[in-house]
Short mmCIF file of C-alpha atoms in Angstrom, two decimals:
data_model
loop_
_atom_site.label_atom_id
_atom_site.label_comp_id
_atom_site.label_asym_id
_atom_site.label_seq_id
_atom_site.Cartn_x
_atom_site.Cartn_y
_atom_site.Cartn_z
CA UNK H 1 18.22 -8.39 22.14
CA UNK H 2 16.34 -10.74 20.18
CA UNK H 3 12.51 -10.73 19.62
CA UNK H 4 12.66 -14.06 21.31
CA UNK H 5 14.61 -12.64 24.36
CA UNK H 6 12.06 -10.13 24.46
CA UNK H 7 9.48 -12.03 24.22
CA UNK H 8 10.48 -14.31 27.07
CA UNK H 9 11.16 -11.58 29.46
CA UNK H 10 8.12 -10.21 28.90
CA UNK H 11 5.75 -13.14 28.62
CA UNK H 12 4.79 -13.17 25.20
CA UNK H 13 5.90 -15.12 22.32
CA UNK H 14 8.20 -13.93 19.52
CA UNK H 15 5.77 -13.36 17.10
CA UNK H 16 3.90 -11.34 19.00
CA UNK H 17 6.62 -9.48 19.60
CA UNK H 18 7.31 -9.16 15.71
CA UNK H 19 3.59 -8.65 14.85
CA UNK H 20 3.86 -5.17 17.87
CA UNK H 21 7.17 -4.46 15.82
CA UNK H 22 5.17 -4.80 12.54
CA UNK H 23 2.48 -2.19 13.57
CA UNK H 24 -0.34 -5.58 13.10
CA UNK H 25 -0.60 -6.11 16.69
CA UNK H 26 -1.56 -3.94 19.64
CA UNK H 27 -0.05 -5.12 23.21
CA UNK H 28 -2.03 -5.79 25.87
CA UNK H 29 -1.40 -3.12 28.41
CA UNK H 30 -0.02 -4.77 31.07
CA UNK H 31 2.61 -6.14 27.96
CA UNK H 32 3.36 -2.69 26.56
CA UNK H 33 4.21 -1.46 30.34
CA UNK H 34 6.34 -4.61 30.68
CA UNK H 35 8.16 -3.80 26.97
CA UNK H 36 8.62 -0.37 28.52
CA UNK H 37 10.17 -1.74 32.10
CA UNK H 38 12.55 -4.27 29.96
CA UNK H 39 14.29 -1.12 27.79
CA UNK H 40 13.95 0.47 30.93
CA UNK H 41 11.97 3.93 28.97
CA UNK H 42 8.95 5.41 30.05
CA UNK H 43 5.85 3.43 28.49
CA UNK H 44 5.41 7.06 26.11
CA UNK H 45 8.83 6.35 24.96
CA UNK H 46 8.42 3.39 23.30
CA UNK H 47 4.72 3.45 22.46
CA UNK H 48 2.65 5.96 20.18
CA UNK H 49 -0.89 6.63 20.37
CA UNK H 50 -2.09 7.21 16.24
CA UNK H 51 -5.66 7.88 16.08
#
């Protein structure tokens, strides 16, 4: 899946999508829950929480 595919199925653009990959962006919550639903992975799967 492309960062563009990704970023259309979850409502976001690709470089957001590249800027979350990047570590230089934080999601929005409701985006990182829809991230989650589209790789189909519990939302503490595919995010980390680095205080």
């Amino acid at each position: 899946m492309t960062q563009a595919e990704l970023g259309e199925r979850v409502g976001v653009t690709r470089q957001t999508i590249a800027a979350v990959e990047s570590g230089k962006y934080s999601p929005t919550l409701e985006s990182a829950f829809r991230i989650a639903e589209v790789f189909g992975k519990p939302l503490e799967d595919v995010f980390r929480w680095e205080a």
